[in-house]
């Protein structure tokens, strides 16, 4: 355990709560402002107040232009490392700026201006980073939709964001297969009520696609023309409180929840986090092994490292199989990364393939200082294995799509605190975390309850949902007045360390992707032979949790049960995409319920996970739980 007795954490956190305006006003000096904020925090604006009200800036300017002007023009800004295409491409800050200026001009040519939305449905390619920065440059609002999502999911996001333009690619690449994006995009546009003016399509050599006459445009050709004509878009000044992006929380049903990220607070919080939380200096190489479709990719592949003047690695590959369980160590060694941020899932996969860590010893990891884990609970055995093998601090931290950056972590740059396995450590500046009961009363240390954050939230956290203020209040602020509801359950210990034990709602965590079991149940229930169903997350050694569906078939269904189970699995795959990892459907004669008709999901989950359970007092028929146990035998 590496610790620091001289950590500046406690005084820093205390100052952020005692004088938030003074604290964040000082931190904001790390960002270049066109006009400083009229008020660091204005409690009269928005749902709970807004940060840097009246401030004017441009996020792209802060990520690129100022570094080029300030002496980092020839420093590498982005390394794209793709074992799937066997290529490594590097962009200096000057080169990345040139690409962004050109694409910004192209977006202008299509009539995209300040406040217009642009959807990016992209694989892990450098063009996706350029597209995000180009939107930020011209004041457009980007919404990245993870490339693995099915057409229907994409269509609901098109209808909600109403984009002027969609940027996509012919395909994504997975080990051993090509994922064709274009047919999914075409179907989504057909399904959507709102149609984009145009699509710009990146043709990847691994699988090109047909373009729709009059609507689709070839990305490379547009770029070639723009560069030849020396087209360049200037940075458009935006309000600190203007949206930078919309990011939809995954697995929602009905109208999707588009988390809004503002420009000012986001830039300030991320710029603070790089040196103080992650301990990375400008000019150093940092790697975040996420996908740009997720919040972690937005914050720490693109914006955080570039705002800070670091070098960011973008990796198109897997922890194992591209080509082996040494893939991560090769990337860290080859590019001299000082810190790496990934999901515990990745480490479970590596550990499964290489339990003795023999691949680790094949590479020179002498520059590597810290491993950060987030995206789901970091189980102590995985953390202990990583610590033993890597011999560097392994830091768990916890945050959400809604917050945009870390809620609780161990601030390496301020001086590490003692690591406690199973805890992401302590609240970051601006976060006052309480654990409360149903009446929003704080609970004593060691008592499980709902984890909540005292309002106001710190900079970068969601000000609202896209065009849904009332729903935002309902989802996050109404249940516990004066607090933001995290929908996570857990406790605080006597030292103020946070322990996050699970979701309080129906969200499960599959390999770091938050997916709604309620959304999956809707799909299962749509099958003509299914009378009722329940989906819950069951333990999985690699992905943390995987969904398992229990089906009660309609009376009179005389087909083989296995056939229906197979169809249901295919249905979820079609509607939600492979990201759902839904592979197990089990037909049962009935679902265990309370007398009031509630399905006993918690008890079913314990049986599936092989944990000890007690008979719920409110159960309608105790025999129904034995039937679940019998149905699960040999299946999990």
Tab-separated table of C-alpha atoms in Angstrom, residues 124-340:
chain	number	residue	atom	x	y	z
A	124	UNK	CA	-12.483	4.302	-32.286
A	125	UNK	CA	-10.721	6.323	-34.984
A	126	UNK	CA	-8.917	9.702	-34.785
A	127	UNK	CA	-11.604	11.276	-36.975
A	128	UNK	CA	-14.057	10.825	-34.086
A	129	UNK	CA	-11.844	12.967	-31.821
A	130	UNK	CA	-11.467	15.573	-34.594
A	131	UNK	CA	-15.266	15.607	-35.024
A	132	UNK	CA	-15.889	16.229	-31.310
A	133	UNK	CA	-13.342	19.058	-31.235
A	134	UNK	CA	-14.652	20.562	-34.498
A	135	UNK	CA	-18.165	20.742	-33.022
A	136	UNK	CA	-16.785	22.377	-29.877
A	137	UNK	CA	-14.828	24.805	-32.070
A	138	UNK	CA	-17.877	26.161	-33.910
A	139	UNK	CA	-20.201	26.056	-30.903
A	140	UNK	CA	-22.206	23.063	-32.173
A	141	UNK	CA	-23.391	20.449	-29.671
A	142	UNK	CA	-22.107	16.937	-30.319
A	143	UNK	CA	-23.869	13.766	-29.288
A	144	UNK	CA	-21.744	10.648	-29.601
A	145	UNK	CA	-23.705	7.406	-29.889
A	146	UNK	CA	-21.662	4.284	-29.175
A	147	UNK	CA	-21.053	2.446	-32.446
A	148	UNK	CA	-22.399	-0.874	-31.134
A	149	UNK	CA	-25.945	0.389	-30.605
A	150	UNK	CA	-28.754	-0.997	-32.724
A	151	UNK	CA	-30.757	1.061	-35.235
A	152	UNK	CA	-33.758	1.584	-32.952
A	153	UNK	CA	-31.551	2.972	-30.165
A	154	UNK	CA	-29.860	5.340	-32.606
A	155	UNK	CA	-33.239	6.412	-34.017
A	156	UNK	CA	-34.565	7.462	-30.578
A	157	UNK	CA	-31.461	9.613	-30.092
A	158	UNK	CA	-31.879	11.200	-33.552
A	159	UNK	CA	-35.484	12.074	-32.688
A	160	UNK	CA	-34.475	13.565	-29.343
A	161	UNK	CA	-31.379	15.560	-30.409
A	162	UNK	CA	-32.742	16.549	-33.856
A	163	UNK	CA	-29.272	16.735	-35.431
A	164	UNK	CA	-28.574	18.834	-38.506
A	165	UNK	CA	-25.831	16.401	-39.490
A	166	UNK	CA	-24.711	12.843	-38.689
A	167	UNK	CA	-21.046	11.834	-38.905
A	168	UNK	CA	-20.429	8.114	-39.202
A	169	UNK	CA	-18.193	5.459	-40.749
A	170	UNK	CA	-18.647	2.478	-43.017
A	171	UNK	CA	-17.733	0.044	-40.251
A	172	UNK	CA	-16.301	-0.745	-36.875
A	173	UNK	CA	-13.790	-3.531	-36.379
A	174	UNK	CA	-13.950	-6.255	-33.755
A	175	UNK	CA	-11.567	-9.194	-33.395
A	176	UNK	CA	-12.360	-11.545	-36.261
A	177	UNK	CA	-15.299	-9.575	-37.629
A	178	UNK	CA	-16.386	-6.344	-39.245
A	179	UNK	CA	-19.402	-4.502	-37.810
A	180	UNK	CA	-21.155	-2.697	-40.647
A	181	UNK	CA	-22.358	0.677	-39.354
A	182	UNK	CA	-23.918	1.989	-42.536
A	183	UNK	CA	-26.915	-0.403	-42.712
A	184	UNK	CA	-27.646	0.407	-39.027
A	185	UNK	CA	-27.399	4.130	-39.745
A	186	UNK	CA	-29.649	3.870	-42.823
A	187	UNK	CA	-32.257	1.915	-40.855
A	188	UNK	CA	-32.092	4.374	-37.935
A	189	UNK	CA	-32.711	7.326	-40.262
A	190	UNK	CA	-35.664	5.440	-41.799
A	191	UNK	CA	-37.099	4.759	-38.316
A	192	UNK	CA	-36.514	8.309	-37.035
A	193	UNK	CA	-39.218	10.926	-37.428
A	194	UNK	CA	-36.539	13.627	-37.677
A	195	UNK	CA	-34.217	13.410	-40.662
A	196	UNK	CA	-30.724	14.940	-40.735
A	197	UNK	CA	-29.856	17.326	-43.600
A	198	UNK	CA	-26.847	15.186	-44.518
A	199	UNK	CA	-24.432	12.459	-43.412
A	200	UNK	CA	-20.644	12.519	-43.694
A	201	UNK	CA	-19.292	8.985	-43.973
A	202	UNK	CA	-15.730	7.858	-43.301
A	203	UNK	CA	-14.984	4.994	-45.696
A	204	UNK	CA	-12.739	2.520	-43.893
A	205	UNK	CA	-10.678	0.279	-46.211
A	206	UNK	CA	-11.701	-2.847	-44.260
A	207	UNK	CA	-15.308	-2.469	-45.459
A	208	UNK	CA	-16.577	0.357	-47.630
A	209	UNK	CA	-20.283	1.121	-48.072
A	210	UNK	CA	-22.681	2.613	-50.596
A	211	UNK	CA	-23.572	6.267	-50.156
A	212	UNK	CA	-27.127	7.555	-50.514
A	213	UNK	CA	-27.227	10.037	-53.403
A	214	UNK	CA	-27.840	13.599	-52.239
A	215	UNK	CA	-27.679	12.776	-48.519
A	216	UNK	CA	-24.352	11.044	-47.883
A	217	UNK	CA	-20.952	12.605	-48.465
A	218	UNK	CA	-17.489	11.051	-48.524
A	219	UNK	CA	-15.478	12.275	-45.521
A	220	UNK	CA	-12.026	11.902	-47.119
A	221	UNK	CA	-13.092	13.761	-50.275
A	222	UNK	CA	-14.568	16.660	-48.270
A	223	UNK	CA	-11.386	16.817	-46.205
A	224	UNK	CA	-9.158	16.778	-49.293
A	225	UNK	CA	-11.102	19.678	-50.821
A	226	UNK	CA	-11.110	21.686	-47.573
A	227	UNK	CA	-7.348	21.274	-47.038
A	228	UNK	CA	-6.617	22.140	-50.704
A	229	UNK	CA	-8.746	25.293	-50.418
A	230	UNK	CA	-7.082	26.095	-47.061
A	231	UNK	CA	-10.478	26.288	-45.385
A	232	UNK	CA	-10.366	26.935	-41.668
A	233	UNK	CA	-12.994	27.563	-39.001
A	234	UNK	CA	-12.304	30.020	-36.198
A	235	UNK	CA	-13.278	29.355	-32.589
A	236	UNK	CA	-16.794	30.592	-31.813
A	237	UNK	CA	-17.181	32.202	-28.355
A	238	UNK	CA	-19.822	30.434	-26.258
A	239	UNK	CA	-21.273	31.018	-22.823
A	240	UNK	CA	-19.828	28.879	-20.036
A	241	UNK	CA	-23.412	27.685	-19.491
A	242	UNK	CA	-23.965	26.753	-23.176
A	243	UNK	CA	-23.992	23.004	-23.881
A	244	UNK	CA	-20.805	21.368	-25.161
A	245	UNK	CA	-22.404	17.966	-25.677
A	246	UNK	CA	-25.360	15.698	-25.021
A	247	UNK	CA	-24.610	12.132	-23.943
A	248	UNK	CA	-27.481	9.678	-23.679
A	249	UNK	CA	-27.440	7.300	-20.751
A	250	UNK	CA	-27.495	3.787	-22.146
A	251	UNK	CA	-30.346	1.342	-21.900
A	252	UNK	CA	-33.137	3.838	-21.405
A	253	UNK	CA	-36.607	3.026	-22.666
A	254	UNK	CA	-39.071	5.466	-24.176
A	255	UNK	CA	-37.705	8.991	-24.485
A	256	UNK	CA	-33.951	8.758	-23.844
A	257	UNK	CA	-32.208	10.721	-21.097
A	258	UNK	CA	-29.727	13.122	-22.703
A	259	UNK	CA	-27.248	14.320	-20.092
A	260	UNK	CA	-26.177	17.893	-20.902
A	261	UNK	CA	-22.565	18.955	-20.310
A	262	UNK	CA	-21.814	22.670	-20.226
A	263	UNK	CA	-18.644	24.274	-21.595
A	264	UNK	CA	-17.273	26.233	-18.632
A	265	UNK	CA	-17.659	23.944	-15.620
A	266	UNK	CA	-16.576	20.946	-17.683
A	267	UNK	CA	-13.304	22.549	-18.799
A	268	UNK	CA	-12.509	23.769	-15.270
A	269	UNK	CA	-13.176	20.463	-13.467
A	270	UNK	CA	-11.364	18.321	-16.050
A	271	UNK	CA	-8.337	20.618	-16.089
A	272	UNK	CA	-8.194	20.320	-12.264
A	273	UNK	CA	-8.523	16.523	-12.325
A	274	UNK	CA	-5.584	15.718	-14.615
A	275	UNK	CA	-2.771	16.929	-12.299
A	276	UNK	CA	-4.550	16.670	-8.931
A	277	UNK	CA	-6.480	13.404	-9.170
A	278	UNK	CA	-4.503	11.507	-11.836
A	279	UNK	CA	-1.083	13.005	-11.080
A	280	UNK	CA	-0.258	13.599	-14.758
A	281	UNK	CA	1.905	16.519	-15.915
A	282	UNK	CA	1.559	18.435	-19.202
A	283	UNK	CA	3.653	16.710	-21.873
A	284	UNK	CA	3.325	13.259	-20.284
A	285	UNK	CA	1.615	10.325	-22.010
A	286	UNK	CA	-1.747	9.301	-20.574
A	287	UNK	CA	-3.955	6.413	-21.673
A	288	UNK	CA	-7.659	6.025	-21.055
A	289	UNK	CA	-8.780	2.647	-22.389
A	290	UNK	CA	-12.463	3.495	-22.778
A	291	UNK	CA	-14.578	4.034	-25.888
A	292	UNK	CA	-15.414	7.582	-26.950
A	293	UNK	CA	-19.096	6.560	-26.875
A	294	UNK	CA	-18.990	6.543	-23.067
A	295	UNK	CA	-18.511	9.467	-20.682
A	296	UNK	CA	-15.069	8.201	-19.675
A	297	UNK	CA	-13.943	8.444	-23.296
A	298	UNK	CA	-15.339	11.968	-23.648
A	299	UNK	CA	-13.640	13.183	-20.478
A	300	UNK	CA	-10.341	11.314	-20.548
A	301	UNK	CA	-9.523	10.312	-24.120
A	302	UNK	CA	-10.485	13.688	-25.556
A	303	UNK	CA	-11.083	16.682	-23.318
A	304	UNK	CA	-9.172	16.133	-20.041
A	305	UNK	CA	-5.732	15.280	-21.458
A	306	UNK	CA	-5.905	17.894	-24.232
A	307	UNK	CA	-7.074	20.685	-21.916
A	308	UNK	CA	-4.054	19.794	-19.757
A	309	UNK	CA	-1.515	19.674	-22.602
A	310	UNK	CA	-0.806	15.953	-22.182
A	311	UNK	CA	-0.496	13.270	-24.880
A	312	UNK	CA	-3.565	11.021	-25.114
A	313	UNK	CA	-3.625	7.431	-26.371
A	314	UNK	CA	-6.724	6.233	-28.233
A	315	UNK	CA	-6.754	2.435	-28.535
A	316	UNK	CA	-8.768	0.389	-31.009
A	317	UNK	CA	-8.350	-3.094	-29.598
A	318	UNK	CA	-9.190	-5.387	-26.700
A	319	UNK	CA	-7.439	-6.374	-23.464
A	320	UNK	CA	-7.057	-9.946	-24.760
A	321	UNK	CA	-7.073	-11.388	-28.270
A	322	UNK	CA	-5.487	-8.409	-30.059
A	323	UNK	CA	-3.271	-10.393	-30.201
A	324	UNK	CA	-2.964	-11.705	-26.611
A	325	UNK	CA	-3.239	-10.856	-22.913
A	326	UNK	CA	-0.111	-8.685	-23.216
A	327	UNK	CA	-1.850	-6.092	-25.427
A	328	UNK	CA	-2.180	-3.450	-22.690
A	329	UNK	CA	1.446	-3.837	-21.564
A	330	UNK	CA	2.679	-3.402	-25.134
A	331	UNK	CA	0.767	-0.118	-25.491
A	332	UNK	CA	2.012	1.218	-22.133
A	333	UNK	CA	5.599	0.172	-22.894
A	334	UNK	CA	5.711	1.331	-26.521
A	335	UNK	CA	4.235	4.778	-25.882
A	336	UNK	CA	5.767	5.269	-22.405
A	337	UNK	CA	2.410	5.918	-20.713
A	338	UNK	CA	2.737	7.120	-17.114
A	339	UNK	CA	-0.860	6.316	-16.116
A	340	UNK	CA	-3.664	4.131	-17.447
